[in-house]
Short mmCIF file of C-alpha atoms in Angstrom, two decimals:
data_model
loop_
_atom_site.label_atom_id
_atom_site.label_comp_id
_atom_site.label_asym_id
_atom_site.label_seq_id
_atom_site.Cartn_x
_atom_site.Cartn_y
_atom_site.Cartn_z
CA MET A 55 0.04 0.08 0.04
CA ARG A 56 2.85 2.38 0.91
CA ARG A 57 4.53 1.50 -2.34
CA LEU A 58 1.37 2.34 -4.31
CA LEU A 59 0.78 5.75 -2.68
CA THR A 60 4.36 6.63 -3.23
CA ALA A 61 4.05 5.78 -6.99
CA ALA A 62 0.83 7.97 -7.32
CA GLY A 63 2.52 10.89 -5.74
CA ILE A 64 5.51 10.68 -8.00
CA ALA A 65 3.07 10.42 -11.11
CA ALA A 66 1.14 13.51 -9.87
CA LEU A 67 4.35 15.60 -9.40
CA SER A 68 5.66 14.56 -12.74
CA ALA A 69 2.64 16.13 -14.46
CA LEU A 70 2.75 19.56 -12.91
CA PRO A 71 5.21 20.90 -15.40
CA ALA A 72 3.13 19.89 -18.34
CA LEU A 73 0.18 21.68 -16.76
CA ALA A 74 2.26 24.75 -16.06
CA ALA A 75 3.47 24.87 -19.80
CA ASP A 76 -0.03 25.01 -21.09
CA PRO A 77 -2.26 27.07 -18.69
CA VAL A 78 -5.81 27.52 -19.41
CA VAL A 79 -6.57 31.20 -20.33
CA MET A 80 -10.14 32.46 -19.80
CA THR A 81 -10.61 35.12 -22.47
CA PRO A 82 -13.89 37.23 -21.90
CA ALA A 83 -16.36 37.76 -24.68
CA PRO A 84 -15.80 40.96 -26.63
CA ILE A 85 -18.08 43.90 -25.67
CA ALA A 86 -19.72 45.81 -28.54
CA ASP A 87 -18.59 49.38 -28.81
CA PRO A 88 -21.41 51.87 -27.64
CA VAL A 89 -22.69 54.36 -30.08
CA GLU A 90 -20.44 57.39 -29.58
CA MET A 91 -22.11 60.72 -29.10
CA THR A 92 -19.78 63.64 -29.40
CA ALA A 93 -20.59 66.58 -27.09
CA ARG A 94 -20.63 70.03 -28.87
CA ASP A 95 -19.88 73.00 -26.99
CA TRP A 96 -22.10 75.91 -28.40
CA SER A 97 -20.11 78.70 -26.77
CA GLY A 98 -18.22 81.00 -28.95
CA PHE A 99 -18.44 83.20 -32.09
CA PHE A 100 -20.12 82.15 -35.40
CA ALA A 101 -20.79 83.73 -38.79
CA GLY A 102 -22.34 82.54 -42.07
CA LEU A 103 -24.72 83.04 -44.95
CA HIS A 104 -28.43 82.51 -45.52
CA VAL A 105 -31.10 82.62 -48.41
CA GLY A 106 -34.93 82.54 -48.12
CA TYR A 107 -38.17 83.98 -49.01
CA GLY A 108 -40.21 86.89 -47.67
CA TRP A 109 -43.88 87.99 -47.91
CA GLY A 110 -45.93 90.50 -46.03
CA ASP A 111 -48.52 93.36 -46.01
CA SER A 112 -47.95 96.96 -46.95
CA ASP A 113 -50.86 99.42 -46.89
CA MET A 114 -50.69 102.68 -48.48
CA THR A 115 -53.21 105.57 -47.69
CA ASN A 116 -53.46 108.91 -49.31
CA SER A 117 -54.90 111.96 -47.49
CA SER A 118 -58.07 114.00 -48.41
CA PRO A 119 -58.69 116.77 -49.31
CA PRO A 120 -57.84 117.88 -51.90
CA GLY A 121 -58.76 115.50 -54.55
CA PRO A 122 -60.79 112.36 -54.25
CA PRO A 123 -61.76 110.83 -51.04
CA SER A 124 -59.08 109.12 -48.91
CA ARG A 125 -58.31 105.53 -50.03
CA THR A 126 -56.11 102.74 -48.84
CA ILE A 127 -54.30 100.30 -51.16
CA GLY A 128 -53.33 96.95 -49.82
CA PHE A 129 -50.19 95.42 -51.13
CA ASP A 130 -48.77 91.77 -50.77
CA PRO A 131 -44.96 92.26 -51.46
CA SER A 132 -43.03 89.12 -51.77
CA GLY A 133 -39.83 87.71 -53.15
CA ILE A 134 -36.51 85.98 -52.55
CA LEU A 135 -33.83 87.19 -50.10
CA GLY A 136 -30.22 86.40 -49.13
CA GLY A 137 -27.66 87.70 -46.72
CA ALA A 138 -25.14 87.13 -43.96
CA GLN A 139 -25.18 86.83 -40.11
CA ALA A 140 -22.74 86.74 -37.18
CA GLY A 141 -23.15 86.29 -33.50
CA TYR A 142 -22.15 84.71 -30.25
CA ASP A 143 -23.61 82.01 -28.03
CA TRP A 144 -23.13 81.06 -24.29
CA GLN A 145 -23.94 77.61 -23.05
CA ALA A 146 -24.82 76.59 -19.47
CA GLY A 147 -25.82 72.92 -19.18
CA ASN A 148 -28.26 72.34 -22.19
CA VAL A 149 -29.45 76.02 -22.27
CA VAL A 150 -27.87 78.33 -24.88
CA ILE A 151 -28.41 82.03 -24.96
CA GLY A 152 -26.83 84.52 -27.40
CA ALA A 153 -26.91 87.55 -29.72
CA VAL A 154 -26.95 87.58 -33.66
CA ALA A 155 -27.13 90.31 -36.18
CA ASP A 156 -27.84 89.99 -39.79
CA PHE A 157 -28.15 91.91 -43.05
CA THR A 158 -30.41 90.76 -45.91
CA ILE A 159 -30.93 92.13 -49.36
CA GLY A 160 -34.14 91.25 -51.15
CA ASP A 161 -36.68 92.40 -53.77
CA LEU A 162 -40.02 92.06 -51.97
CA SER A 163 -42.42 94.12 -54.15
CA ASP A 164 -45.86 94.58 -55.39
CA SER A 165 -47.89 97.07 -57.58
CA PHE A 166 -51.43 98.15 -58.10
CA THR A 167 -53.04 100.00 -60.96
CA ASN A 168 -56.29 101.88 -60.60
CA VAL A 169 -58.51 102.19 -63.70
CA PRO A 170 -61.42 104.59 -63.08
CA PRO A 171 -64.06 104.49 -62.17
CA PRO A 172 -63.72 104.81 -59.20
CA GLY A 173 -61.31 107.58 -58.65
CA PRO A 174 -58.53 108.92 -61.11
CA PRO A 175 -56.14 106.65 -62.90
CA PHE A 176 -52.84 105.89 -60.85
CA THR A 177 -50.38 103.30 -60.26
CA ALA A 178 -49.09 102.59 -56.73
CA THR A 179 -46.06 100.36 -55.80
CA THR A 180 -44.29 99.22 -52.77
CA GLU A 181 -40.79 97.51 -52.31
CA ILE A 182 -38.59 96.51 -49.44
CA GLU A 183 -34.94 96.79 -50.61
CA TRP A 184 -33.20 95.44 -47.59
CA MET A 185 -33.51 94.40 -43.80
CA ALA A 186 -31.22 94.29 -40.91
CA THR A 187 -31.83 92.79 -37.39
CA LEU A 188 -30.17 92.75 -34.02
CA ARG A 189 -31.70 89.91 -32.03
CA ALA A 190 -31.30 87.96 -28.73
CA ARG A 191 -31.94 84.25 -28.85
CA ALA A 192 -32.29 81.58 -26.31
CA GLY A 193 -32.88 77.84 -26.63
CA VAL A 194 -32.46 74.36 -25.56
CA VAL A 195 -29.82 71.65 -26.83
CA LEU A 196 -31.20 68.29 -27.69
CA ALA A 197 -28.87 65.20 -28.00
CA GLU A 198 -25.90 67.60 -27.86
CA THR A 199 -26.11 68.59 -31.63
CA THR A 200 -29.50 70.30 -32.21
CA LEU A 201 -30.55 73.62 -30.86
CA LEU A 202 -34.20 74.81 -30.63
CA TYR A 203 -34.53 78.44 -30.11
CA GLY A 204 -36.57 81.57 -30.16
CA HIS A 205 -35.47 84.90 -31.06
CA GLY A 206 -36.53 88.68 -31.03
CA GLY A 207 -35.11 92.18 -31.03
CA LEU A 208 -34.74 95.24 -33.24
CA ALA A 209 -35.38 95.35 -37.04
CA LEU A 210 -34.67 97.94 -39.65
CA ALA A 211 -35.78 97.98 -43.45
CA SER A 212 -35.54 100.21 -46.39
CA VAL A 213 -39.14 100.70 -47.44
CA ARG A 214 -40.13 102.40 -50.68
CA GLY A 215 -43.44 103.59 -51.91
CA THR A 216 -44.95 105.51 -54.97
CA TRP A 217 -48.37 106.74 -55.87
CA ILE A 218 -48.39 108.03 -59.42
CA GLY A 219 -51.34 109.51 -61.15
CA ASN A 220 -52.39 111.86 -63.96
CA GLY A 221 -50.31 110.05 -66.63
CA GLY A 222 -47.13 109.79 -64.41
CA GLY A 223 -46.15 113.44 -64.70
CA GLY A 224 -43.12 114.94 -63.07
CA PRO A 225 -42.53 115.84 -59.58
CA GLY A 226 -45.21 118.43 -58.23
CA THR A 227 -47.97 117.16 -60.41
CA PRO A 228 -51.18 115.86 -58.71
CA TRP A 229 -50.91 112.41 -57.17
CA ASN A 230 -47.25 111.92 -57.78
CA GLY A 231 -45.81 110.92 -54.45
CA ARG A 232 -42.62 109.05 -54.10
CA GLY A 233 -41.38 108.03 -50.69
CA ARG A 234 -38.39 105.98 -49.11
CA ASP A 235 -37.75 105.37 -45.39
CA THR A 236 -35.27 103.54 -43.29
CA SER A 237 -38.09 102.15 -40.91
CA VAL A 238 -37.44 100.86 -37.53
CA GLY A 239 -39.37 98.14 -35.90
CA TRP A 240 -39.34 94.85 -34.09
CA VAL A 241 -38.80 90.96 -34.91
CA VAL A 242 -39.77 87.92 -33.24
CA GLY A 243 -39.57 84.22 -34.39
CA ALA A 244 -38.10 80.72 -33.87
CA GLY A 245 -35.73 78.37 -35.40
CA VAL A 246 -33.64 75.12 -35.33
CA GLU A 247 -29.88 74.66 -35.76
CA HIS A 248 -28.03 71.29 -36.15
CA ARG A 249 -24.39 70.84 -35.61
CA PHE A 250 -22.65 68.38 -38.25
CA THR A 251 -19.12 68.95 -36.89
CA ASP A 252 -17.47 71.00 -34.25
CA ASN A 253 -17.40 74.04 -36.65
CA LEU A 254 -20.06 73.61 -39.12
CA SER A 255 -23.91 73.85 -38.55
CA LEU A 256 -27.12 74.25 -40.70
CA PHE A 257 -30.08 76.34 -39.43
CA ALA A 258 -33.72 77.22 -40.44
CA GLU A 259 -35.74 79.88 -38.91
CA TYR A 260 -38.87 81.97 -39.20
CA ALA A 261 -39.44 85.56 -38.34
CA TYR A 262 -42.13 88.15 -38.29
CA ALA A 263 -41.15 91.80 -38.46
CA ASP A 264 -43.22 95.00 -38.02
CA PHE A 265 -41.77 98.16 -39.26
CA GLY A 266 -44.68 100.57 -38.41
CA SER A 267 -45.62 103.50 -40.77
CA TYR A 268 -43.93 106.57 -42.32
CA ARG A 269 -45.14 109.39 -44.32
CA PHE A 270 -44.33 111.01 -47.76
CA ASP A 271 -45.74 113.78 -49.64
CA ASP A 272 -46.58 115.08 -53.08
CA PRO A 273 -43.95 117.89 -53.32
CA PRO A 274 -44.83 121.36 -54.41
CA PRO A 275 -46.20 122.83 -56.72
CA GLY A 276 -48.67 119.92 -56.57
CA PRO A 277 -51.43 119.75 -54.14
CA ALA A 278 -50.71 118.98 -50.37
CA VAL A 279 -51.41 115.33 -50.58
CA THR A 280 -49.86 112.94 -47.88
CA PHE A 281 -49.37 109.25 -48.22
CA THR A 282 -48.78 107.00 -45.27
CA GLN A 283 -47.27 103.51 -45.74
CA ASP A 284 -47.47 100.69 -42.99
CA THR A 285 -45.34 97.60 -43.61
CA SER A 286 -44.96 94.21 -41.96
CA ILE A 287 -43.25 90.93 -43.34
CA SER A 288 -42.65 87.44 -42.62
CA THR A 289 -39.58 85.57 -43.76
CA VAL A 290 -38.14 81.94 -43.71
CA LYS A 291 -34.47 81.35 -43.92
CA ILE A 292 -32.06 78.37 -44.23
CA GLY A 293 -28.38 78.99 -43.87
CA VAL A 294 -24.96 77.72 -42.67
CA ASN A 295 -22.79 78.85 -39.74
CA TYR A 296 -19.08 78.39 -39.19
CA ARG A 297 -18.20 78.28 -35.47
CA PHE A 298 -14.68 79.59 -34.46
#
């Protein structure tokens, strides 16, 4: 019995080097990489370009007397537009606040021709040549890369109006008013901006601007006719921003 136990022990000890030479390695199963979401910091300066479309209302009213009774012509100016913008954003958590200024050139126009009766013959026109805004904006960041925001502030526009009658005679003839004004008003709206990279984003936004009214006259020696023009417009824009 003793000899048998001794032989078994010697056999077990002789097998140890072989086991040490070929250790069993437990390799964990690979873990799938999670979908990577790159956090974007919205703080900083940005600048870019935009294009869009604008439409609105522009009412022109002539005074009376002299001449026919006072009359108001309603216009629906519309047209394409384009321009540039620049601004700065500050981010705190998922809230972004900032300021943006833009300048937009457009040709939003409309005209009306009166064939009597009623009243005398005349042609009236309206045109918005350019717009500029200085706005605050505030919004919430979704999924680190998309900003939903509202905006509002100061708006300016170059507004033109004419009311030409009696065959379109020269200045001073009856019903021959021409006016142009840099009208000051206000603007509000909302938009969405999406970051594709750290530096490049695409935005779309809507804005409503009211520029109030201004007055222009039929200059002497024509009759003392005063014209009042009241204008408001809506715009939709798409554009790109580069963030520095």
